[in-house]
Coordinates of C-alpha atoms and ligand atoms in Angstrom, one line a residue:
M1 CA 51.1 -19.2 -11.6
S2 CA 55.0 -20.0 -11.2
D3 CA 57.1 -16.9 -10.6
V4 CA 59.0 -17.9 -13.7
T5 CA 55.7 -17.8 -15.7
S6 CA 54.7 -14.3 -14.3
L7 CA 57.8 -12.9 -15.1
A8 CA 58.1 -14.1 -18.6
H9 CA 57.3 -10.7 -20.0
L10 CA 60.0 -8.7 -18.2
T11 CA 63.5 -8.1 -19.4
D12 CA 66.6 -9.6 -17.4
E13 CA 67.2 -6.2 -15.8
E14 CA 63.5 -6.2 -14.5
K15 CA 63.7 -9.5 -13.2
Y16 CA 66.9 -8.9 -11.6
E17 CA 65.2 -5.7 -10.0
H18 CA 62.2 -7.8 -8.9
F19 CA 64.4 -10.7 -7.3
M20 CA 66.2 -8.1 -5.2
R21 CA 63.0 -6.6 -4.1
R22 CA 62.1 -10.1 -2.9
I23 CA 65.4 -10.5 -1.1
E24 CA 65.1 -7.0 0.6
N25 CA 61.5 -8.1 1.9
D26 CA 62.9 -11.2 3.4
E27 CA 60.8 -13.1 1.1
K28 CA 62.1 -16.8 0.7
I29 CA 63.1 -18.0 -2.8
E30 CA 62.1 -21.4 -4.0
A31 CA 63.9 -23.7 -6.2
E32 CA 61.5 -23.2 -9.0
D33 CA 61.6 -19.4 -8.8
W34 CA 63.7 -17.1 -11.1
M35 CA 67.1 -16.1 -9.9
P36 CA 70.0 -14.6 -11.3
D37 CA 72.9 -17.0 -12.4
D38 CA 75.2 -15.5 -9.8
Y39 CA 72.7 -16.2 -6.9
R40 CA 72.5 -19.8 -8.3
E41 CA 76.0 -20.3 -8.5
Q42 CA 76.8 -18.9 -4.8
L43 CA 74.1 -21.1 -3.6
I44 CA 75.6 -24.4 -5.4
K45 CA 79.1 -23.5 -4.0
L46 CA 77.9 -23.0 -0.6
I47 CA 75.5 -25.8 -0.2
T48 CA 77.9 -28.4 -2.2
M49 CA 80.6 -27.5 0.2
H50 CA 78.3 -27.7 3.3
G51 CA 76.9 -31.1 2.1
I52 CA 80.3 -32.6 1.1
S53 CA 81.8 -31.3 4.5
E54 CA 79.0 -33.1 6.4
I55 CA 79.8 -36.3 4.7
M56 CA 83.6 -35.9 4.9
G57 CA 83.2 -34.7 8.4
A58 CA 81.8 -37.9 9.5
F59 CA 85.3 -39.5 8.9
P60 CA 87.5 -38.5 11.8
E61 CA 85.0 -39.5 14.3
K62 CA 83.9 -42.9 12.3
E63 CA 87.5 -43.9 13.2
W64 CA 86.6 -43.9 16.9
V65 CA 83.3 -46.1 16.3
P66 CA 85.1 -49.5 16.9
K67 CA 87.3 -48.1 19.5
A68 CA 85.0 -46.1 21.7
P69 CA 85.6 -46.8 25.4
T70 CA 82.1 -48.0 26.3
L71 CA 78.8 -49.3 25.0
H72 CA 77.0 -46.1 25.8
R73 CA 79.8 -44.1 24.1
K74 CA 79.9 -46.3 21.1
L75 CA 76.1 -45.9 20.3
A76 CA 76.3 -42.0 20.8
I77 CA 79.1 -41.6 18.5
M78 CA 77.7 -43.9 16.0
A79 CA 74.3 -42.1 16.0
K80 CA 76.2 -38.7 15.4
V81 CA 78.0 -40.2 12.5
Q82 CA 74.9 -41.3 11.0
D83 CA 73.4 -38.1 11.5
E84 CA 76.3 -36.4 9.8
M85 CA 75.8 -38.4 6.6
G86 CA 72.2 -37.8 6.6
H87 CA 73.0 -34.1 6.8
G88 CA 75.0 -34.7 3.6
Q89 CA 72.1 -36.2 2.0
L90 CA 69.6 -33.7 2.6
L91 CA 72.0 -30.9 1.5
L92 CA 73.0 -32.8 -1.5
R93 CA 69.6 -33.0 -2.7
V94 CA 69.1 -29.4 -2.2
A95 CA 72.1 -28.9 -4.4
E96 CA 70.9 -31.3 -7.0
D97 CA 67.8 -29.1 -7.6
L98 CA 70.0 -26.2 -8.2
L99 CA 72.3 -28.0 -10.6
K100 CA 69.5 -29.2 -12.7
P101 CA 69.7 -26.2 -15.4
Y102 CA 73.3 -27.0 -15.7
G103 CA 72.6 -30.6 -16.3
K104 CA 74.7 -31.7 -13.6
T105 CA 73.7 -34.5 -11.1
R106 CA 74.8 -35.7 -7.6
E107 CA 77.3 -38.1 -9.5
D108 CA 79.0 -35.0 -10.8
I109 CA 79.3 -33.5 -7.2
M110 CA 80.8 -36.8 -6.2
Q111 CA 83.2 -36.9 -9.2
D112 CA 84.3 -33.1 -8.6
L113 CA 85.0 -34.3 -4.8
F114 CA 87.3 -37.0 -6.0
S115 CA 89.1 -35.0 -8.3
K116 CA 89.6 -32.2 -5.5
R117 CA 87.6 -29.8 -7.5
L118 CA 85.3 -29.5 -4.7
K119 CA 86.5 -28.4 -1.5
F120 CA 85.4 -29.3 2.0
H121 CA 86.1 -27.8 5.4
N122 CA 89.7 -27.6 6.4
V123 CA 89.0 -29.5 9.8
F124 CA 88.0 -32.6 8.2
H125 CA 91.4 -33.1 6.6
M126 CA 93.0 -33.4 10.1
P127 CA 94.0 -36.3 11.8
S128 CA 92.0 -37.6 15.1
P129 CA 94.7 -40.0 16.6
T130 CA 93.3 -40.2 20.1
W131 CA 89.5 -40.2 21.9
G132 CA 90.4 -36.7 23.2
D133 CA 90.2 -35.8 19.5
A134 CA 86.8 -37.3 19.2
A135 CA 85.8 -35.2 22.1
V136 CA 87.2 -31.9 20.9
I137 CA 85.6 -32.3 17.6
A138 CA 82.2 -33.0 18.9
W139 CA 82.4 -30.2 21.2
L140 CA 84.2 -27.4 19.4
V141 CA 84.0 -28.5 15.9
D142 CA 80.0 -29.0 16.1
G143 CA 80.1 -25.8 18.2
A144 CA 81.7 -24.0 15.5
A145 CA 79.3 -25.4 12.9
I146 CA 76.2 -24.6 15.1
L147 CA 77.4 -20.9 15.2
S148 CA 77.7 -20.8 11.2
Q149 CA 74.5 -23.0 10.7
T150 CA 72.1 -20.9 12.9
M151 CA 73.4 -17.6 11.2
M152 CA 71.9 -19.3 8.2
L153 CA 68.6 -20.4 9.2
K154 CA 67.0 -17.4 8.1
T155 CA 68.8 -17.6 4.8
S156 CA 67.0 -16.3 1.6
Y157 CA 66.7 -19.6 -0.1
G158 CA 64.0 -21.6 1.2
P159 CA 65.1 -25.2 0.7
Y160 CA 68.3 -24.5 2.2
G161 CA 66.8 -23.0 5.5
R162 CA 64.3 -25.8 5.8
A163 CA 67.2 -28.2 5.7
L164 CA 69.4 -26.4 8.2
K165 CA 66.3 -26.2 10.8
R166 CA 66.6 -30.1 11.0
I167 CA 70.3 -30.1 10.8
C168 CA 70.6 -27.6 13.6
Q169 CA 68.3 -29.5 15.9
E170 CA 70.6 -32.6 15.5
E171 CA 73.9 -30.5 15.9
S172 CA 72.7 -29.4 19.2
F173 CA 72.8 -33.1 20.3
H174 CA 76.2 -33.4 18.8
S175 CA 77.5 -30.6 20.8
K176 CA 75.9 -31.9 24.1
H177 CA 77.5 -35.3 23.4
G178 CA 80.7 -33.5 22.9
E179 CA 80.3 -31.7 26.0
S180 CA 79.7 -34.8 28.2
L181 CA 82.9 -36.4 26.5
V182 CA 85.0 -33.3 27.3
L183 CA 83.6 -33.3 30.9
S184 CA 84.6 -36.9 31.7
L185 CA 87.9 -36.5 30.4
A186 CA 88.6 -33.2 32.2
E187 CA 87.3 -34.7 35.2
G188 CA 89.3 -38.0 34.7
T189 CA 92.8 -39.2 35.5
P190 CA 95.9 -36.9 34.6
E191 CA 96.5 -38.9 31.8
Q192 CA 92.9 -38.4 30.5
R193 CA 93.3 -34.6 31.2
R194 CA 96.5 -34.6 29.2
M195 CA 95.0 -36.5 26.5
L196 CA 92.3 -33.6 26.1
Q197 CA 94.7 -30.8 26.5
E198 CA 96.8 -32.4 23.6
A199 CA 93.9 -32.6 21.5
L200 CA 92.9 -29.1 22.1
N201 CA 96.3 -28.0 21.2
R202 CA 96.0 -29.9 17.9
W203 CA 92.7 -28.5 17.0
W204 CA 93.0 -24.9 18.1
E205 CA 94.3 -23.8 14.8
P206 CA 92.2 -25.5 12.6
L207 CA 89.1 -24.3 14.6
L208 CA 90.3 -20.7 14.1
M209 CA 90.7 -21.5 10.5
F210 CA 87.2 -23.1 10.3
F211 CA 85.5 -19.8 9.8
G212 CA 87.8 -18.9 7.0
P213 CA 90.1 -15.7 6.4
K214 CA 88.8 -12.2 7.5
S215 CA 86.2 -11.2 4.9
S216 CA 83.8 -8.7 3.5
K217 CA 84.0 -5.7 5.7
E218 CA 87.5 -6.5 6.7
T219 CA 89.1 -7.4 3.4
G220 CA 86.5 -7.2 0.7
H221 CA 86.2 -10.8 0.2
T222 CA 83.9 -11.1 -2.9
N223 CA 81.9 -14.5 -2.1
V224 CA 81.1 -13.4 1.6
D225 CA 80.0 -9.9 0.3
K226 CA 77.7 -11.4 -2.2
N227 CA 76.3 -14.0 0.3
L228 CA 75.5 -11.0 2.6
K229 CA 73.8 -9.1 -0.4
Y230 CA 71.7 -12.0 -1.3
K231 CA 71.0 -12.7 2.6
L232 CA 72.2 -16.0 2.2
R233 CA 74.3 -15.4 5.3
S234 CA 73.8 -12.4 8.0
K235 CA 77.5 -12.3 9.6
T236 CA 81.1 -12.2 8.4
N237 CA 83.8 -14.9 9.0
E238 CA 85.5 -12.7 11.6
E239 CA 82.1 -11.8 13.4
L240 CA 81.6 -15.6 13.7
R241 CA 85.1 -16.2 14.9
Q242 CA 84.6 -13.5 17.4
E243 CA 81.3 -15.2 18.6
F244 CA 83.2 -18.6 18.8
L245 CA 85.9 -17.2 21.2
T246 CA 83.4 -15.4 23.3
K247 CA 81.5 -18.5 23.6
Y248 CA 84.2 -21.0 24.3
V249 CA 87.3 -19.5 25.8
P250 CA 85.8 -18.8 29.2
K251 CA 84.4 -22.6 29.2
I252 CA 87.8 -24.0 28.2
K253 CA 89.4 -22.0 31.0
L254 CA 86.8 -23.2 33.4
L255 CA 87.5 -26.9 32.7
G256 CA 91.3 -26.1 33.6
L257 CA 92.5 -26.4 30.0
S258 CA 94.6 -23.9 28.5
V259 CA 94.3 -22.3 25.0
P260 CA 97.6 -22.7 23.1
D261 CA 97.9 -19.1 22.3
D262 CA 99.8 -16.9 24.8
T263 CA 98.5 -13.7 22.9
L264 CA 94.9 -14.5 23.1
H265 CA 93.0 -11.8 25.2
F266 CA 89.8 -9.7 25.1
D267 CA 90.6 -6.3 24.0
E268 CA 88.1 -4.1 26.0
E269 CA 88.7 -0.9 24.1
K270 CA 88.2 -2.5 20.6
G271 CA 85.7 -4.9 21.9
E272 CA 87.2 -7.8 20.3
W273 CA 89.3 -10.8 20.8
I274 CA 93.0 -10.5 19.7
Y275 CA 94.6 -13.9 18.6
Q276 CA 97.4 -15.3 17.1
E277 CA 96.6 -15.4 13.2
P278 CA 96.5 -19.0 11.9
D279 CA 98.7 -19.8 8.8
W280 CA 96.5 -19.0 5.9
Q281 CA 98.8 -20.2 3.3
K282 CA 98.4 -23.8 5.2
F283 CA 94.8 -23.3 5.1
K284 CA 94.8 -22.7 1.4
E285 CA 96.9 -26.0 1.0
I286 CA 94.6 -27.9 3.1
I287 CA 91.5 -27.0 1.7
K288 CA 92.9 -27.7 -1.9
G289 CA 93.1 -31.3 -0.7
N290 CA 96.7 -31.1 0.7
G291 CA 96.0 -31.8 4.3
P292 CA 97.5 -34.5 6.4
K293 CA 94.4 -36.8 5.9
S294 CA 92.9 -35.6 2.7
D295 CA 94.3 -38.6 0.3
E296 CA 93.5 -41.2 2.9
R297 CA 89.9 -40.0 3.5
L298 CA 89.2 -39.3 -0.2
A299 CA 90.3 -42.8 -1.2
L300 CA 88.1 -44.3 1.5
R301 CA 85.1 -42.1 0.5
R302 CA 85.9 -43.2 -3.1
S303 CA 86.0 -46.9 -2.4
S304 CA 82.7 -46.8 -0.4
Y305 CA 81.1 -45.0 -3.3
E306 CA 82.3 -47.6 -5.9
N307 CA 81.4 -50.5 -3.7
S308 CA 77.7 -49.1 -3.4
Q309 CA 77.4 -48.7 -7.1
W310 CA 75.2 -51.8 -7.1
V311 CA 72.7 -50.1 -5.0
R312 CA 72.3 -47.1 -7.1
D313 CA 72.1 -49.6 -10.2
A314 CA 69.4 -51.6 -8.6
L315 CA 67.3 -48.5 -7.7
A316 CA 67.7 -47.2 -11.1
E317 CA 66.3 -50.4 -12.5
Y318 CA 63.5 -50.4 -10.0
R319 CA 62.7 -46.7 -11.2
M320 CA 62.6 -47.9 -14.8
A321 CA 60.3 -50.9 -13.9
A322 CA 57.9 -48.7 -12.0
V323 CA 57.6 -46.3 -14.8
Ligands
FE2_1 FE1 76.2 -32.2 10.9
FE2_2 FE1 77.4 -32.4 14.0

């Protein structure tokens, strides 16, 4: 008997208590199970944002596929771009199931993206003018993504957790690819080292922004609070940012690069990194779709979506014929 059928005789309040008991017992919630609207809405917000970020995240690196310096690098960056699109597809399928009760489809997700109602990660609104940017993105943006995605592997929503398992495996390949790019530039000519340092300078603030403003315990940010309560995630934005700094600052220094923040240090007493706060006003503008590359990349996404309409039409015809 499905969860929904077995709970049919209960009041909404009792259903909610039953649901929260399942969450507290670390049970996985499945798409067809009863869930409070609030949980469903948090999931939709989280997973559509993640899925669309994967797709829009392919754009800054896609620009480097035709210009990769060697065949080997071209094959690797092309594989990474394909992986990111695949991650987007997986996640949008998970989101689609959650949207069914609202009568919404993947088409609506795309239209929300084009009209800027649906936000995607701040980092993917930024330009990637050199090969050094491709290296820093694969090493540090993917590195940051791995931290937040592995944190969610044990998420209470089963379909999301299973998609993340596959995604995290591929992300670790991306980060190795990034490490290899960064290493060869760091060991290269003075011009290559300068290119790498300049890319790091450009990406430092977006990387700090990547985890979002201080949240939950720090400021009472409600979405993060809810996601913690429902065990969709297990760490706050600031905890993830601190983890990122602990993992990467020593590696950056080891490569002979400098972090573009004179105030950055580890405070032994507080047991945390002190850093220059990013400009959160700028962050808000960027994720609203007013970043340096937002319009250009959205226009590209829209035209590629429109140009592939015939594939969706043909598939729909095929499905109709098969029925
Ligand atoms: Fe990805
Ligand atoms: Fe990735």
